[in-house]
Tab-separated table of C-alpha atoms in Angstrom:
chain	number	residue	atom	x	y	z
A	1	LYS	CA	3.260	-25.230	20.186
A	2	LEU	CA	2.993	-21.838	18.421
A	3	LEU	CA	6.182	-22.520	16.493
A	4	ALA	CA	4.809	-25.851	15.261
A	5	ILE	CA	1.617	-24.138	14.097
A	6	SER	CA	3.630	-21.380	12.423
A	7	ARG	CA	5.692	-23.929	10.530
A	8	ARG	CA	2.548	-25.712	9.315
A	9	LEU	CA	0.914	-22.481	8.177
A	10	TYR	CA	4.054	-21.415	6.345
A	11	LYS	CA	4.393	-24.801	4.661
A	12	CYS	CA	0.737	-24.622	3.598
A	13	ALA	CA	1.175	-21.106	2.169
A	14	ARG	CA	4.206	-22.180	0.133
A	15	LYS	CA	2.501	-25.324	-1.107
A	16	HIS	CA	-0.722	-23.652	-2.197
A	17	ASN	CA	0.691	-20.484	-3.718
A	18	ARG	CA	3.512	-21.639	-5.961
A	19	ASP	CA	2.477	-19.202	-8.691
A	20	ASN	CA	2.533	-16.173	-6.372
A	21	ALA	CA	-1.178	-15.494	-6.822
A	22	LEU	CA	-2.601	-12.143	-5.847
A	23	LEU	CA	-4.285	-11.876	-2.473
A	24	GLN	CA	-7.487	-10.410	-3.924
A	25	GLU	CA	-7.814	-13.459	-6.197
A	26	ALA	CA	-7.977	-15.709	-3.146
A	27	LEU	CA	-9.838	-13.265	-0.861
A	28	PRO	CA	-11.804	-10.760	-2.980
A	29	GLU	CA	-13.124	-8.987	0.133
A	30	VAL	CA	-9.678	-7.459	0.807
A	31	TYR	CA	-9.813	-5.374	-2.344
A	32	PRO	CA	-9.579	-2.352	-2.684
A	33	GLN	CA	-8.341	-1.779	0.896
A	34	TYR	CA	-5.350	-4.063	0.424
A	35	PRO	CA	-4.466	-4.557	-3.229
A	36	SER	CA	-1.870	-7.243	-3.647
A	37	TYR	CA	0.887	-7.358	-6.206
A	38	GLY	CA	1.970	-10.823	-5.115
A	39	LEU	CA	2.527	-12.684	-1.867
A	40	GLY	CA	6.311	-12.833	-2.091
A	41	ASP	CA	6.747	-10.171	0.572
A	42	GLU	CA	4.344	-11.870	2.984
A	43	LEU	CA	6.075	-15.214	2.487
A	44	GLY	CA	9.419	-13.470	2.760
A	45	TRP	CA	8.575	-11.912	6.106
A	46	ALA	CA	7.112	-15.198	7.365
A	47	SER	CA	10.349	-16.983	6.468
A	48	ALA	CA	12.366	-14.229	8.167
A	49	TRP	CA	10.434	-14.660	11.423
A	50	LEU	CA	10.777	-18.440	11.230
A	51	LEU	CA	14.515	-18.043	10.606
A	52	HIS	CA	14.721	-15.818	13.677
A	53	ALA	CA	12.826	-18.383	15.769
A	54	THR	CA	14.571	-21.521	14.519
A	55	ARG	CA	17.924	-20.474	13.012
A	56	GLU	CA	17.243	-23.005	10.217
A	57	ARG	CA	19.133	-22.071	7.065
A	58	ALA	CA	16.279	-23.165	4.764
A	59	TYR	CA	14.225	-20.191	5.944
A	60	ALA	CA	17.042	-17.812	4.915
A	61	ASP	CA	16.997	-19.385	1.455
A	62	HIS	CA	13.201	-19.052	1.292
A	63	PHE	CA	13.485	-15.413	2.341
A	64	ARG	CA	15.887	-14.671	-0.503
A	65	GLU	CA	13.723	-16.553	-3.031
A	66	ASN	CA	10.549	-14.757	-1.979
A	67	MET	CA	12.027	-11.276	-1.868
A	68	GLU	CA	13.529	-11.680	-5.347
A	69	ARG	CA	10.391	-12.976	-7.106
A	70	GLY	CA	9.792	-11.767	-10.652
A	71	GLU	CA	7.035	-9.168	-10.857
A	72	ASP	CA	6.706	-8.889	-7.092
A	73	LEU	CA	9.785	-6.687	-6.744
A	74	TRP	CA	10.342	-6.415	-3.022
A	75	TRP	CA	14.093	-6.660	-3.481
A	76	TYR	CA	15.998	-3.909	-1.750
A	77	GLU	CA	19.613	-3.488	-0.822
A	78	GLY	CA	20.097	-5.188	2.517
A	79	TYR	CA	17.059	-7.470	2.140
A	80	GLY	CA	14.492	-5.078	3.495
A	81	ALA	CA	10.914	-4.475	2.432
A	82	SER	CA	9.016	-1.355	3.296
A	83	TRP	CA	5.263	-1.273	3.866
A	84	ASP	CA	5.492	2.336	2.642
A	85	ASP	CA	5.643	0.874	-0.850
A	86	VAL	CA	2.229	-0.778	-0.539
A	87	ASN	CA	-0.302	1.234	-2.532
């Protein structure tokens, strides 16, 4: 049941944030404690966890797409993202 809910939430996040909007634009109350430079890393980690849970190749593709997004440069050698880089 949790996996089904996780899939729906992930699908919703991808559908409603195609332009990689900033978190504080959607939820102003998070700023300045959590300034966002894009949601690519959050979507990337969500796809990584869903890949781990399901072994579905599409989530690996989504991970790569999200971690390589334009201005939201969370692209590191070995496909890792560090929370140390969050300002």
